[in-house]
Coordinates of C-alpha atoms and ligand atoms in Angstrom, one line a residue:
X161 CA 259.9 195.0 -4.0
X162 CA 261.5 197.3 -5.8
X163 CA 259.1 197.1 -9.4
X164 CA 257.4 200.1 -10.1
X165 CA 254.2 198.4 -10.2
X166 CA 254.4 197.7 -6.7
X167 CA 255.3 201.0 -5.2
X168 CA 251.4 201.9 -4.4
X169 CA 251.6 199.6 -1.3
X170 CA 254.4 202.0 0.5
X171 CA 252.2 204.2 -0.3
X172 CA 249.2 202.8 0.6
X173 CA 250.6 201.4 4.0
X174 CA 252.3 205.2 4.7
X175 CA 248.2 206.2 4.7
X176 CA 247.4 203.6 6.9
X177 CA 250.1 204.5 9.3
X178 CA 249.3 208.4 9.4
X179 CA 245.4 207.5 10.4
X180 CA 246.6 205.5 12.7
X181 CA 244.7 202.3 11.3
X182 CA 247.7 200.0 11.3
X183 CA 247.1 197.1 12.8
X184 CA 249.7 193.7 13.4
X185 CA 249.7 190.9 15.6
X186 CA 250.7 190.1 18.6
X187 CA 251.4 186.4 19.9
X188 CA 250.0 184.8 22.7
X189 CA 251.3 181.7 23.9
X190 CA 249.4 178.5 26.0
X191 CA 246.4 176.6 25.6
X192 CA 243.5 179.1 24.9
X193 CA 242.5 180.2 28.4
X194 CA 241.1 183.0 30.5
X195 CA 245.4 183.6 31.5
X196 CA 247.4 183.2 28.7
X197 CA 251.0 184.2 28.2
X198 CA 251.4 187.2 25.6
X199 CA 255.6 188.2 25.0
X200 CA 256.3 186.8 28.1
X201 CA 254.3 188.3 30.3
X202 CA 251.1 186.9 31.7
X203 CA 247.6 188.4 30.9
X204 CA 244.2 187.4 31.8
X205 CA 242.1 187.3 28.7
X206 CA 239.1 189.2 27.9
X207 CA 239.0 189.7 24.4
X208 CA 238.3 186.0 23.3
X209 CA 235.6 184.7 21.7
X210 CA 236.0 181.0 23.3
X211 CA 233.1 182.1 25.5
X212 CA 232.8 178.9 27.3
X213 CA 236.3 177.7 27.2
X214 CA 235.7 175.1 24.9
X215 CA 238.8 175.6 23.1
X216 CA 241.4 174.7 25.7
X217 CA 239.2 171.3 26.8
X218 CA 240.8 167.8 27.2
X219 CA 237.6 166.0 25.2
X220 CA 237.9 168.5 22.3
X221 CA 241.2 167.7 21.7
X222 CA 240.8 164.2 22.6
X223 CA 238.0 163.8 19.8
X224 CA 240.2 166.1 17.4
X225 CA 243.3 163.7 18.0
X226 CA 241.2 160.3 17.4
X227 CA 239.7 161.9 14.3
X228 CA 243.3 162.7 13.0
X229 CA 244.4 159.0 13.6
X230 CA 241.5 157.4 12.1
X231 CA 241.2 159.8 9.1
X232 CA 244.6 161.6 9.0
X233 CA 244.7 165.1 9.1
X234 CA 243.3 166.7 5.6
X235 CA 240.1 165.6 4.0
X236 CA 242.1 165.9 0.6
X237 CA 239.2 167.2 -1.5
X238 CA 236.1 169.4 -1.9
X239 CA 233.0 167.5 -0.3
X240 CA 231.7 166.8 -3.7
X241 CA 234.4 165.4 -4.7
X242 CA 237.0 163.3 -2.4
X243 CA 236.4 165.4 0.6
X244 CA 232.9 163.9 2.6
X245 CA 233.5 162.0 5.3
X246 CA 230.9 161.0 7.8
X247 CA 231.7 162.3 10.6
X248 CA 231.0 165.9 8.4
X249 CA 227.1 164.3 8.4
X250 CA 226.8 163.3 12.3
X251 CA 228.2 167.2 12.3
X252 CA 225.5 168.4 10.3
X253 CA 222.9 166.2 11.7
X254 CA 224.2 167.4 15.6
X255 CA 223.5 170.9 14.2
X256 CA 220.3 170.7 13.0
X257 CA 218.6 168.4 15.9
X258 CA 219.9 171.0 18.2
X259 CA 218.5 173.4 16.5
X260 CA 215.3 172.1 15.7
X261 CA 216.0 172.6 11.3
X262 CA 215.4 170.1 8.9
X263 CA 219.3 170.3 7.5
X264 CA 222.4 171.8 8.0
X265 CA 225.6 172.1 6.1
X266 CA 229.5 172.9 7.4
X267 CA 231.5 175.5 5.4
X268 CA 235.4 175.8 6.1
X269 CA 234.9 178.8 8.1
X270 CA 232.2 181.3 9.3
X271 CA 233.3 184.2 6.9
X272 CA 232.9 181.7 4.0
X273 CA 229.1 180.1 4.8
X274 CA 228.2 184.3 4.9
X275 CA 229.7 185.0 1.6
X276 CA 228.8 181.4 -0.4
X277 CA 225.0 181.4 0.9
X278 CA 224.4 185.1 0.4
X279 CA 225.6 185.2 -3.4
X280 CA 223.6 181.7 -3.8
X281 CA 220.5 183.4 -2.8
X282 CA 220.2 186.6 -4.2
X283 CA 221.6 188.1 -7.3
X284 CA 221.2 191.2 -9.8
X285 CA 217.4 191.2 -10.1
X286 CA 217.2 190.9 -5.9
X287 CA 217.3 193.3 -2.8
X288 CA 219.1 192.3 0.5
X289 CA 217.8 194.9 3.4
X290 CA 220.6 194.8 6.4
X291 CA 221.4 196.2 9.6
X292 CA 224.0 199.2 9.3
X293 CA 226.1 197.5 12.3
X294 CA 226.2 193.6 10.4
X295 CA 229.4 191.7 10.3
X296 CA 231.8 192.6 7.6
X297 CA 231.1 189.0 6.5
X298 CA 227.5 189.9 5.7
X299 CA 228.6 193.1 4.0
X300 CA 231.2 191.2 1.6
X301 CA 228.0 188.7 0.8
X302 CA 226.1 191.5 -0.1
X303 CA 228.2 193.4 -2.0
X304 CA 229.3 189.8 -4.4
X305 CA 226.0 188.6 -4.5
X306 CA 225.5 191.8 -7.0
X307 CA 221.8 192.4 -5.7
X308 CA 220.9 195.9 -4.5
X309 CA 221.8 196.4 -1.0
X310 CA 219.9 199.0 1.6
X311 CA 221.0 199.4 5.1
X312 CA 219.1 200.0 8.1
X313 CA 219.3 201.7 11.2
X314 CA 220.7 199.5 14.1
X315 CA 217.9 197.6 14.6
X316 CA 215.3 200.0 13.9
X317 CA 212.5 197.9 12.5
X318 CA 210.7 201.3 11.6
X319 CA 213.3 202.2 8.8
X320 CA 213.5 198.9 8.0
X321 CA 209.4 198.8 7.2
X322 CA 210.3 202.4 5.2
X323 CA 213.1 200.4 3.0
X324 CA 210.9 197.5 2.3
X325 CA 207.8 199.8 1.5
X326 CA 209.9 202.0 -0.9
X327 CA 212.3 199.3 -2.5
X328 CA 211.0 195.5 -1.9
X329 CA 208.2 195.6 -5.5
X330 CA 210.9 196.8 -7.8
X331 CA 213.0 193.4 -6.7
X332 CA 212.8 190.0 -7.6
X333 CA 213.6 188.2 -4.1
X334 CA 214.6 189.7 -1.2
X335 CA 216.1 189.2 2.1
X336 CA 216.6 190.6 5.0
X337 CA 220.1 189.9 7.2
X338 CA 221.2 190.5 10.2
X339 CA 223.3 190.0 13.2
X340 CA 221.4 188.0 16.2
X341 CA 224.1 189.2 18.8
X342 CA 226.3 192.2 17.0
X343 CA 229.2 191.5 17.3
X344 CA 231.0 195.0 18.0
X345 CA 228.0 195.8 20.3
X346 CA 226.9 193.1 21.7
X347 CA 223.4 193.6 21.5
X348 CA 220.8 191.7 20.4
X349 CA 218.7 192.4 16.7
X350 CA 214.7 192.8 17.2
X351 CA 214.2 188.8 15.7
X352 CA 210.3 188.8 16.3
X353 CA 209.2 191.5 14.9
X354 CA 211.8 191.5 11.9
X355 CA 210.3 188.0 10.7
X356 CA 206.5 189.7 10.5
X357 CA 207.8 192.0 8.2
X358 CA 209.8 189.6 6.2
X359 CA 205.9 187.9 6.4
X360 CA 204.0 191.0 5.2
X361 CA 206.8 191.8 2.4
X362 CA 207.8 188.3 0.9
X363 CA 211.3 188.3 2.1
X364 CA 213.4 186.0 3.2
X365 CA 215.5 186.4 6.7
X366 CA 219.2 185.4 7.1
X367 CA 220.5 185.8 10.8
X368 CA 223.8 185.5 12.1
X369 CA 224.0 183.5 15.3
X370 CA 228.3 183.5 15.4
X371 CA 227.9 184.9 18.7
X372 CA 224.8 184.0 19.8
X373 CA 225.6 179.6 19.2
X374 CA 226.3 177.9 22.7
X375 CA 225.0 180.5 25.0
X376 CA 222.2 182.2 24.7
X377 CA 218.8 180.3 25.0
X378 CA 217.5 177.4 27.0
X379 CA 219.6 174.7 25.4
X380 CA 221.8 177.1 24.3
X381 CA 221.3 176.8 20.5
X382 CA 221.3 180.8 20.1
X383 CA 219.5 184.2 20.0
X384 CA 217.0 182.1 17.7
X385 CA 215.6 180.2 21.0
X386 CA 216.2 182.7 23.3
X387 CA 213.7 185.1 21.6
X388 CA 211.0 182.4 21.0
X389 CA 211.6 182.1 17.0
X390 CA 213.0 178.3 16.2
X391 CA 209.2 177.0 14.2
X392 CA 209.3 180.4 11.7
X393 CA 210.9 180.2 8.1
X394 CA 214.4 181.2 8.9
X395 CA 217.8 181.2 7.3
X396 CA 220.2 180.5 10.4
X397 CA 224.3 180.9 9.9
X398 CA 226.9 180.3 13.0
X399 CA 230.5 179.5 13.3
X400 CA 231.9 176.9 14.7
X401 CA 235.2 179.0 16.1
X402 CA 233.7 180.6 19.2
X403 CA 231.9 179.1 21.6
X404 CA 232.1 175.8 20.1
X405 CA 235.9 176.0 20.5
X406 CA 236.5 174.5 16.8
X407 CA 236.9 176.0 13.6
X408 CA 234.3 176.3 10.8
X409 CA 231.2 177.7 10.1
X410 CA 227.4 176.3 9.0
X411 CA 224.4 177.5 7.9
X412 CA 220.6 175.4 9.0
X413 CA 217.1 175.8 7.6
X414 CA 214.7 173.8 5.5
X415 CA 216.2 170.5 3.5
X416 CA 215.6 172.1 0.2
X417 CA 217.8 175.3 1.6
X418 CA 220.6 173.0 2.2
X419 CA 219.7 171.0 -0.8
X420 CA 220.0 174.2 -2.7
X421 CA 223.1 175.5 -0.8
X422 CA 225.5 172.5 -2.0
X423 CA 224.5 173.1 -5.2
X424 CA 225.0 177.0 -5.3
X425 CA 227.1 178.2 -2.6
X426 CA 230.5 178.2 -4.4
X427 CA 232.6 178.7 -1.0
X428 CA 231.3 175.1 -0.2
X429 CA 231.5 173.7 -3.4
X430 CA 234.7 174.8 -4.6
X431 CA 236.8 174.7 -0.7
X432 CA 238.1 171.6 1.0
X433 CA 235.9 170.0 2.9
X434 CA 236.5 170.8 7.1
X435 CA 239.1 169.0 8.9
X436 CA 238.8 165.7 10.2
X437 CA 239.7 167.1 13.2
X438 CA 237.9 170.4 13.9
X439 CA 235.2 168.5 12.4
X440 CA 235.2 165.9 15.3
X441 CA 235.9 169.1 18.0
X442 CA 232.5 170.9 17.1
X443 CA 231.0 167.4 17.2
X444 CA 232.3 167.3 20.7
X445 CA 231.2 170.6 21.9
X446 CA 227.7 170.8 21.1
X447 CA 227.5 167.5 23.2
X448 CA 228.6 169.6 26.0
X449 CA 226.9 172.2 25.2
X450 CA 224.0 170.3 25.3
X451 CA 224.7 168.4 28.9
X452 CA 226.4 171.0 30.8
X453 CA 224.4 173.5 30.8
X454 CA 226.2 174.3 33.9
X455 CA 229.0 176.3 31.8
X456 CA 226.0 178.7 31.0
X457 CA 224.9 179.6 34.1
X458 CA 229.0 180.3 34.9
X459 CA 228.9 182.9 32.0
X460 CA 225.9 184.4 32.3
X461 CA 227.0 184.7 36.2
X462 CA 230.1 186.6 34.9
X463 CA 228.6 188.6 32.3
X464 CA 226.8 190.5 35.1
X465 CA 229.6 190.5 37.6
X466 CA 231.4 192.3 35.0
X467 CA 228.4 194.7 34.0
X468 CA 227.4 195.3 37.1
X469 CA 231.3 196.5 38.5
X470 CA 231.7 198.6 35.0
X471 CA 228.3 200.3 35.6
X472 CA 228.7 201.6 39.5
X473 CA 232.8 202.2 37.9
X474 CA 231.8 204.3 35.2
X475 CA 228.6 206.1 37.3
X476 CA 231.4 206.7 40.1
X477 CA 234.4 207.7 38.3
X478 CA 235.4 211.2 38.0
X479 CA 237.3 210.1 34.9
X480 CA 235.9 211.4 31.2
X481 CA 237.8 208.9 29.8
X482 CA 235.1 206.3 30.2
X483 CA 231.6 207.7 28.8
X484 CA 229.4 205.2 29.2
X485 CA 228.9 201.0 29.0
X486 CA 226.7 199.9 25.8
X487 CA 223.8 198.2 26.6
X488 CA 224.3 194.2 26.4
X489 CA 222.5 191.1 25.8
X490 CA 225.5 189.0 25.6
X491 CA 229.2 188.5 26.7
X492 CA 230.8 191.4 24.9
X493 CA 230.8 194.3 26.7
X494 CA 231.9 198.1 25.4
X495 CA 232.8 200.9 27.1
X496 CA 232.3 204.0 25.2
X497 CA 235.4 206.2 25.0
X498 CA 235.6 209.9 23.4
X499 CA 237.9 209.3 21.1
X500 CA 240.5 207.0 19.1
X501 CA 243.6 208.4 20.9
X502 CA 241.8 207.6 24.1
X503 CA 240.9 204.4 23.2
X504 CA 244.3 203.0 21.7
X505 CA 246.0 204.9 25.3
X506 CA 243.5 202.6 27.7
X507 CA 244.1 199.8 25.6
X508 CA 248.0 200.3 25.7
X509 CA 247.9 200.9 29.6
X510 CA 245.7 197.5 29.9
X511 CA 247.6 195.4 28.2
X512 CA 250.9 197.0 30.4
X513 CA 248.9 196.2 33.5
X514 CA 248.5 192.5 32.0
X515 CA 245.1 192.4 31.2
X516 CA 244.4 191.5 27.2
X517 CA 241.4 193.5 25.8
X518 CA 240.6 195.1 21.9
X519 CA 240.7 198.8 21.5
X520 CA 238.3 199.4 18.6
X521 CA 238.0 202.3 16.8
X522 CA 236.6 204.0 13.7
X523 CA 236.4 202.7 10.9
X524 CA 235.2 199.2 12.3
X525 CA 232.8 200.8 14.6
X526 CA 231.5 204.5 14.7
X527 CA 232.3 205.2 18.1
X528 CA 235.7 204.4 20.2
X529 CA 235.3 201.6 22.4
X530 CA 237.1 199.3 24.7
X531 CA 235.2 195.6 23.7
X532 CA 235.9 192.9 26.5
X533 CA 234.6 189.2 26.2
X534 CA 233.6 187.4 29.0
X535 CA 234.3 183.5 29.4
X536 CA 232.8 180.8 31.7
X537 CA 235.9 180.1 32.6
X538 CA 237.1 183.6 34.4
X539 CA 237.2 183.1 38.0
X540 CA 235.5 186.2 39.8
X541 CA 239.1 187.8 41.1
X542 CA 240.2 187.7 37.1
X543 CA 237.0 190.8 36.9
X544 CA 237.7 192.3 40.1
X545 CA 241.6 192.7 38.8
X546 CA 239.9 193.8 35.3
X547 CA 237.7 196.4 37.2
X548 CA 240.4 197.6 39.9
X549 CA 243.1 198.0 36.7
X550 CA 240.5 200.0 35.1
X551 CA 239.5 202.4 37.4
X552 CA 243.5 203.3 38.3
X553 CA 244.3 203.6 34.6
X554 CA 241.8 205.8 33.2
X555 CA 241.9 208.5 36.1
X556 CA 245.3 208.8 34.8
X557 CA 245.7 212.3 32.1
X558 CA 245.6 211.2 28.8
X559 CA 247.2 212.2 26.0
X560 CA 245.4 215.4 23.9
Ligands
LIG1 C1 233.5 185.4 13.3 C2 232.3 186.4 12.8 C3 232.2 185.5 11.9 C4 232.4 184.7 11.1 O1 233.1 183.6 11.2 P1 234.6 182.7 11.8 O2 234.0 181.1 12.0 O3 235.1 183.2 12.3 O4 235.3 183.0 10.0 C5 230.9 185.9 10.9 N1 229.7 186.5 11.4 C6 229.8 187.1 12.7 C7 228.9 188.1 13.3 C8 231.5 186.9 13.5 O5 231.2 187.6 14.8

């Protein structure tokens, strides 16, 4: 495009390149699995959100195919017009039953669930108090809502209380928003303490279970279950696209909340309903999660295996490239490294060695890190190979 009105795009991209912030996609071939093919080369995948290995499960595929044969590929309209199917309702009932809540609503993605829900719940007269490490979709929702947004130090209940003490009385409604499992760190929010403060200061609480759904708690329903908070007033959000191997987002809570969202969340009202295939795949996944706890057992065995191996690798290694293993309560394990150049070099070397990992750097996160995600379907040998490769790669001198 040579029109002067678009020249700024080139300039802007140049700035992105100069800051080493430029991103691009790489194509993975084959069915979602621990081993896939990347540009012709086999890679062991430690960058997937498919924690239980359900995205490649034949039962989800069969459910999706059957739904397409019954309903067709598209849901053809927004849910309030022509896009609602009995399958959607079955999925919403299944989510509510699993979570022990009155009702649920499914959105076309987790991102849409967050922006639609937050902007429906609060407005310009209201206050949002948010953990500083919240997911991008929660931050977008908060900004879109027009509410006053205050952030508190990561997982710091004392700081949260101080913000509420100073700000709460100046606003009409208030919403505390937090990830349950933090997506770029892997640690858990102090939900019970947050709910205590919410009681005291009359705040709503919204918790994002994107990385908790399917893996945490006795029935795998999430961190809310693990932390014993199922019976407390709470707005729970999650995604169907991580451990559940499908696509879509959900919000679950009181029947009043869900009825309100059906009437007030624009990202649900004005978008096409979830496809029949995605809906059916998610339904099949929720059934498998509830009937096959052994998948979670395998996952946690693998998480412990990798966590222990990385701890001893970092403790024993002489390199300065691997600073520390961040504390984690989830299959998300992050190795902190000194700077962006180091993380990019390590990521590149791991790719060459046949491993898919995420090299994450500012501005996405405050400190550069290798982010590894574990799956129930990893073999112990996959984990051993990764740790072996890391120990060789990290001792080779890195670019200054
Ligand atoms: C992935 C993610 C989302 C968005 O979910 P999608 O279904 O992928 O749109 C929201 N919140 C958190 C914490 C996430 O990690």
